[in-house]
Amino acid sequence: EPEVTQTPSHQVTQMGQEVILRCVPISNHLYFYWYRQILGQKVEFLVSFYNNEISEKSEIFDDQFSVERPDGSNFTLKIRSTKLEDSAMYFCASSQEPIWGYTFGSGTRLTVV
Amino acid sequence: SQQGEEDPQALSIQEGENATMNCSYKTSINNLQWYRQNSGRGLVHLILIRSNEREKHSGRLRVTLDTSKKSSSLLITASRAADTASYFCATDKGYGGSQGNLIFGKGTKLSVKP
């Protein structure tokens, strides 16, 4: 079964550093998403991406965050200057058509120290 | 309460028993989805039910949706120890042109004892 692949599975970074989280969505999917889950809390929507542009973003997705689809297969989330509160599990998801459902990756656990 | 609230927060049952988890939401939806998450791991999509559907089955899973009460239930029949996980409902925001962004609940932590 096709999978959404995320790398790395775990990343530790120092506060203030930039991080890039990588995702390879399912190849024929057109809609891409990032979500995050702070330990013990709800999964929260960050951003959706379609047709090479952001279609919607949450309040969490401020100027420190950016997304890119650099080469037609990867989908990346960049955090410019990480804060302690950015520590969370970050999930990438993709969908061929949102009304049909989504496939999530297994996540990247980001720890900011 | 917020969109997508599950209850109970935790459920402990014996293997072979059925497990029922409920989800309530506040706004109109296009669809409601259930996901499973093993501790510290990724989200696995279980089942999607559209707003015009009332019941859906997938293997040992049965999902119902009552849009008049804005609630859904997930039933796992003949549970197994391997079903131990957290279960989340997630709603699609449901307005025209929505890109299908999901709102998750806090989840029900299911423990199935062998």
Short mmCIF file of C-alpha atoms in Angstrom, two decimals:
data_model
loop_
_atom_site.label_atom_id
_atom_site.label_comp_id
_atom_site.label_asym_id
_atom_site.label_seq_id
_atom_site.Cartn_x
_atom_site.Cartn_y
_atom_site.Cartn_z
CA GLU A 1 0.00 0.00 0.00
CA PRO A 2 1.35 3.48 -0.85
CA GLU A 3 2.83 5.38 2.08
CA VAL A 4 3.69 8.91 3.07
CA THR A 5 7.32 8.89 4.13
CA GLN A 6 8.77 11.34 6.63
CA THR A 7 12.39 11.95 7.50
CA PRO A 8 14.02 12.11 9.92
CA SER A 9 11.98 10.16 12.44
CA HIS A 10 13.54 12.12 15.28
CA GLN A 11 15.44 15.40 15.26
CA VAL A 12 17.03 17.26 18.12
CA THR A 13 17.95 20.88 17.57
CA GLN A 14 19.10 23.82 19.60
CA MET A 15 16.79 26.73 20.22
CA GLY A 16 17.19 29.35 17.52
CA GLN A 17 18.36 26.90 14.88
CA GLU A 18 16.58 26.29 11.61
CA VAL A 19 15.11 22.86 10.91
CA ILE A 20 13.69 21.31 7.78
CA LEU A 21 11.32 18.40 8.08
CA ARG A 22 10.91 16.33 4.96
CA CYS A 23 8.00 14.41 3.55
CA VAL A 24 7.44 12.37 0.42
CA PRO A 25 3.69 12.26 -0.24
CA ILE A 26 1.98 9.55 -2.23
CA SER A 27 2.86 10.11 -5.86
CA ASN A 28 -0.58 10.73 -7.35
CA HIS A 29 -1.81 12.88 -4.46
CA LEU A 30 -2.45 16.55 -5.06
CA TYR A 31 -3.15 17.94 -1.58
CA PHE A 32 -0.52 18.14 1.12
CA TYR A 33 -0.70 19.01 4.79
CA TRP A 34 1.36 19.48 7.89
CA TYR A 35 -0.03 18.85 11.36
CA ARG A 36 1.64 18.79 14.72
CA GLN A 37 0.97 17.12 18.04
CA ILE A 38 2.51 18.46 21.21
CA LEU A 39 3.01 15.63 23.68
CA GLY A 40 -0.28 14.70 25.32
CA GLN A 41 -2.29 17.19 23.29
CA LYS A 42 -4.50 17.23 20.23
CA VAL A 43 -3.27 16.92 16.70
CA GLU A 44 -3.39 20.45 15.28
CA PHE A 45 -3.58 21.60 11.71
CA LEU A 46 -0.72 23.79 10.51
CA VAL A 47 -1.02 24.27 6.76
CA SER A 48 -2.48 22.88 3.56
CA PHE A 49 -0.82 23.10 0.16
CA TYR A 50 -2.33 22.64 -3.26
CA ASN A 51 -1.30 23.59 -6.77
CA ASN A 52 2.08 24.81 -5.51
CA GLU A 53 0.72 27.28 -3.05
CA ILE A 54 -0.59 27.46 0.49
CA SER A 55 -4.37 27.09 0.47
CA GLU A 56 -4.95 27.52 4.17
CA LYS A 57 -2.92 27.98 7.33
CA SER A 58 -3.63 28.10 11.03
CA GLU A 59 -2.67 30.71 13.59
CA ILE A 60 0.20 28.46 14.62
CA PHE A 61 1.74 28.77 11.16
CA ASP A 62 3.37 32.17 11.64
CA ASP A 63 6.29 33.79 9.83
CA GLN A 64 8.71 31.32 11.37
CA PHE A 65 7.17 28.52 9.33
CA SER A 66 7.32 27.92 5.60
CA VAL A 67 6.53 25.05 3.27
CA GLU A 68 7.92 24.13 -0.08
CA ARG A 69 7.55 21.49 -2.73
CA PRO A 70 10.99 21.87 -4.24
CA ASP A 71 11.09 19.09 -6.79
CA GLY A 72 7.65 17.61 -7.40
CA SER A 73 8.11 14.75 -4.98
CA ASN A 74 9.26 16.21 -1.66
CA PHE A 75 7.19 18.45 0.59
CA THR A 76 9.10 20.25 3.31
CA LEU A 77 8.29 22.20 6.44
CA LYS A 78 10.90 24.71 7.56
CA ILE A 79 11.02 26.33 10.96
CA ARG A 80 13.40 29.28 10.75
CA SER A 81 14.30 29.85 14.38
CA THR A 82 13.07 27.10 16.62
CA LYS A 83 11.63 27.72 20.05
CA LEU A 84 11.26 25.31 22.93
CA GLU A 85 7.51 25.24 22.35
CA ASP A 86 8.03 23.95 18.81
CA SER A 87 8.91 20.59 20.34
CA ALA A 88 6.25 18.24 19.01
CA MET A 89 5.53 15.39 16.65
CA TYR A 90 5.06 16.78 13.14
CA PHE A 91 2.90 14.82 10.74
CA CYS A 92 2.75 15.18 7.00
CA ALA A 93 -0.37 14.03 5.18
CA SER A 94 -1.48 13.85 1.59
CA SER A 95 -4.71 13.28 -0.24
CA GLN A 96 -5.80 12.69 -3.79
CA GLU A 97 -9.09 14.36 -2.98
CA PRO A 98 -9.91 15.58 0.55
CA ILE A 99 -13.39 14.12 0.59
CA TRP A 100 -11.86 10.68 0.16
CA GLY A 101 -9.60 10.90 3.19
CA TYR A 102 -5.97 11.36 4.00
CA THR A 103 -2.83 9.33 4.43
CA PHE A 104 -0.55 10.40 7.24
CA GLY A 105 3.14 9.75 7.59
CA SER A 106 4.58 8.25 10.74
CA GLY A 107 5.81 11.63 11.92
CA THR A 108 9.00 13.43 12.87
CA ARG A 109 9.56 13.97 16.56
CA LEU A 110 11.21 17.37 16.93
CA THR A 111 12.91 18.14 20.22
CA VAL A 112 14.17 21.69 20.75
CA VAL A 113 16.68 22.04 23.56
CA SER B 1 -16.44 21.85 24.32
CA GLN B 2 -14.41 21.97 21.17
CA GLN B 3 -14.95 20.31 17.82
CA GLY B 4 -14.29 16.60 17.89
CA GLU B 5 -14.49 15.65 21.54
CA GLU B 6 -14.24 11.95 22.23
CA ASP B 7 -15.50 10.08 25.21
CA PRO B 8 -14.58 8.25 27.22
CA GLN B 9 -11.06 9.60 27.59
CA ALA B 10 -9.89 6.14 28.56
CA LEU B 11 -11.41 2.70 28.16
CA SER B 12 -10.12 -0.59 29.51
CA ILE B 13 -11.67 -3.87 28.39
CA GLN B 14 -10.89 -7.57 28.15
CA GLU B 15 -9.93 -9.22 24.91
CA GLY B 16 -13.02 -10.38 23.04
CA GLU B 17 -15.24 -7.63 24.35
CA ASN B 18 -16.58 -4.82 22.21
CA ALA B 19 -15.27 -1.28 22.58
CA THR B 20 -17.41 1.76 21.86
CA MET B 21 -16.01 5.24 21.58
CA ASN B 22 -18.02 8.39 20.97
CA CYS B 23 -17.26 11.69 19.34
CA SER B 24 -19.21 14.93 19.40
CA TYR B 25 -18.66 17.97 17.27
CA LYS B 26 -20.10 21.44 16.94
CA THR B 27 -20.06 22.70 13.38
CA SER B 28 -21.37 21.25 10.13
CA ILE B 29 -19.11 18.75 8.44
CA ASN B 30 -18.38 17.19 5.06
CA ASN B 31 -17.17 14.01 6.65
CA LEU B 32 -15.90 12.54 9.87
CA GLN B 33 -12.91 10.28 10.10
CA TRP B 34 -11.49 7.97 12.73
CA TYR B 35 -7.78 7.47 13.23
CA ARG B 36 -5.73 5.22 15.41
CA GLN B 37 -2.39 6.07 16.98
CA ASN B 38 -0.12 3.65 18.78
CA SER B 39 1.87 5.29 21.52
CA GLY B 40 4.28 7.84 20.07
CA ARG B 41 3.66 6.68 16.53
CA GLY B 42 1.90 7.93 13.42
CA LEU B 43 -1.77 8.28 12.64
CA VAL B 44 -3.45 5.45 10.82
CA HIS B 45 -6.64 6.22 8.94
CA LEU B 46 -9.36 3.75 9.91
CA ILE B 47 -12.57 4.86 8.30
CA LEU B 48 -14.31 7.88 6.78
CA ILE B 49 -18.02 8.49 6.93
CA ARG B 50 -19.62 11.20 4.83
CA SER B 51 -22.25 13.55 6.18
CA ASN B 52 -24.97 11.87 4.12
CA GLU B 53 -24.12 8.41 5.48
CA ARG B 54 -25.44 6.99 8.73
CA GLU B 55 -23.41 3.84 9.19
CA LYS B 56 -20.30 2.29 7.73
CA HIS B 57 -18.47 -0.97 8.30
CA SER B 58 -14.89 -2.00 7.78
CA GLY B 59 -13.88 -5.40 9.12
CA ARG B 60 -14.39 -5.32 12.88
CA LEU B 61 -15.10 -1.59 12.83
CA ARG B 62 -18.51 -0.03 12.72
CA VAL B 63 -18.98 3.73 12.59
CA THR B 64 -22.24 5.57 12.97
CA LEU B 65 -22.96 9.21 12.34
CA ASP B 66 -25.89 11.23 13.63
CA THR B 67 -25.71 14.69 12.09
CA SER B 68 -28.79 15.85 13.99
CA LYS B 69 -26.98 15.19 17.27
CA LYS B 70 -23.58 16.05 15.81
CA SER B 71 -22.13 12.83 17.10
CA SER B 72 -20.41 9.70 15.89
CA SER B 73 -19.48 6.40 17.44
CA LEU B 74 -16.78 3.88 16.67
CA LEU B 75 -17.43 0.28 17.64
CA ILE B 76 -14.63 -2.26 17.61
CA THR B 77 -16.04 -5.76 17.90
CA ALA B 78 -14.23 -8.77 19.34
CA SER B 79 -11.33 -6.63 20.50
CA ARG B 80 -7.76 -7.89 20.54
CA ALA B 81 -4.75 -6.85 22.59
CA ALA B 82 -3.31 -5.41 19.37
CA ASP B 83 -6.21 -2.91 19.28
CA THR B 84 -4.64 -1.13 22.25
CA ALA B 85 -4.05 2.42 21.02
CA SER B 86 -5.50 5.91 21.09
CA TYR B 87 -8.42 6.55 18.79
CA PHE B 88 -9.22 9.98 17.41
CA CYS B 89 -12.12 11.38 15.51
CA ALA B 90 -11.41 14.17 13.06
CA THR B 91 -13.89 16.38 11.29
CA ASP B 92 -13.62 18.12 7.98
CA LYS B 93 -14.60 21.75 8.38
CA GLY B 94 -17.31 21.41 5.81
CA TYR B 95 -17.71 24.81 4.20
CA GLY B 96 -17.62 25.39 0.50
CA GLY B 97 -14.16 25.37 -0.98
CA SER B 98 -12.70 23.76 2.09
CA GLN B 99 -9.39 22.14 1.46
CA GLY B 100 -10.43 19.42 3.84
CA ASN B 101 -8.38 20.49 6.84
CA LEU B 102 -9.10 18.26 9.78
CA ILE B 103 -9.96 19.14 13.35
CA PHE B 104 -8.98 16.40 15.76
CA GLY B 105 -10.34 15.51 19.15
CA LYS B 106 -8.25 14.62 22.18
CA GLY B 107 -8.79 10.94 21.67
CA THR B 108 -9.85 7.87 23.61
CA LYS B 109 -7.08 5.71 25.00
CA LEU B 110 -8.17 2.10 24.60
CA SER B 111 -6.49 -0.65 26.54
CA VAL B 112 -7.38 -4.24 25.69
CA LYS B 113 -6.19 -6.76 28.25
CA PRO B 114 -5.34 -10.28 27.12
#
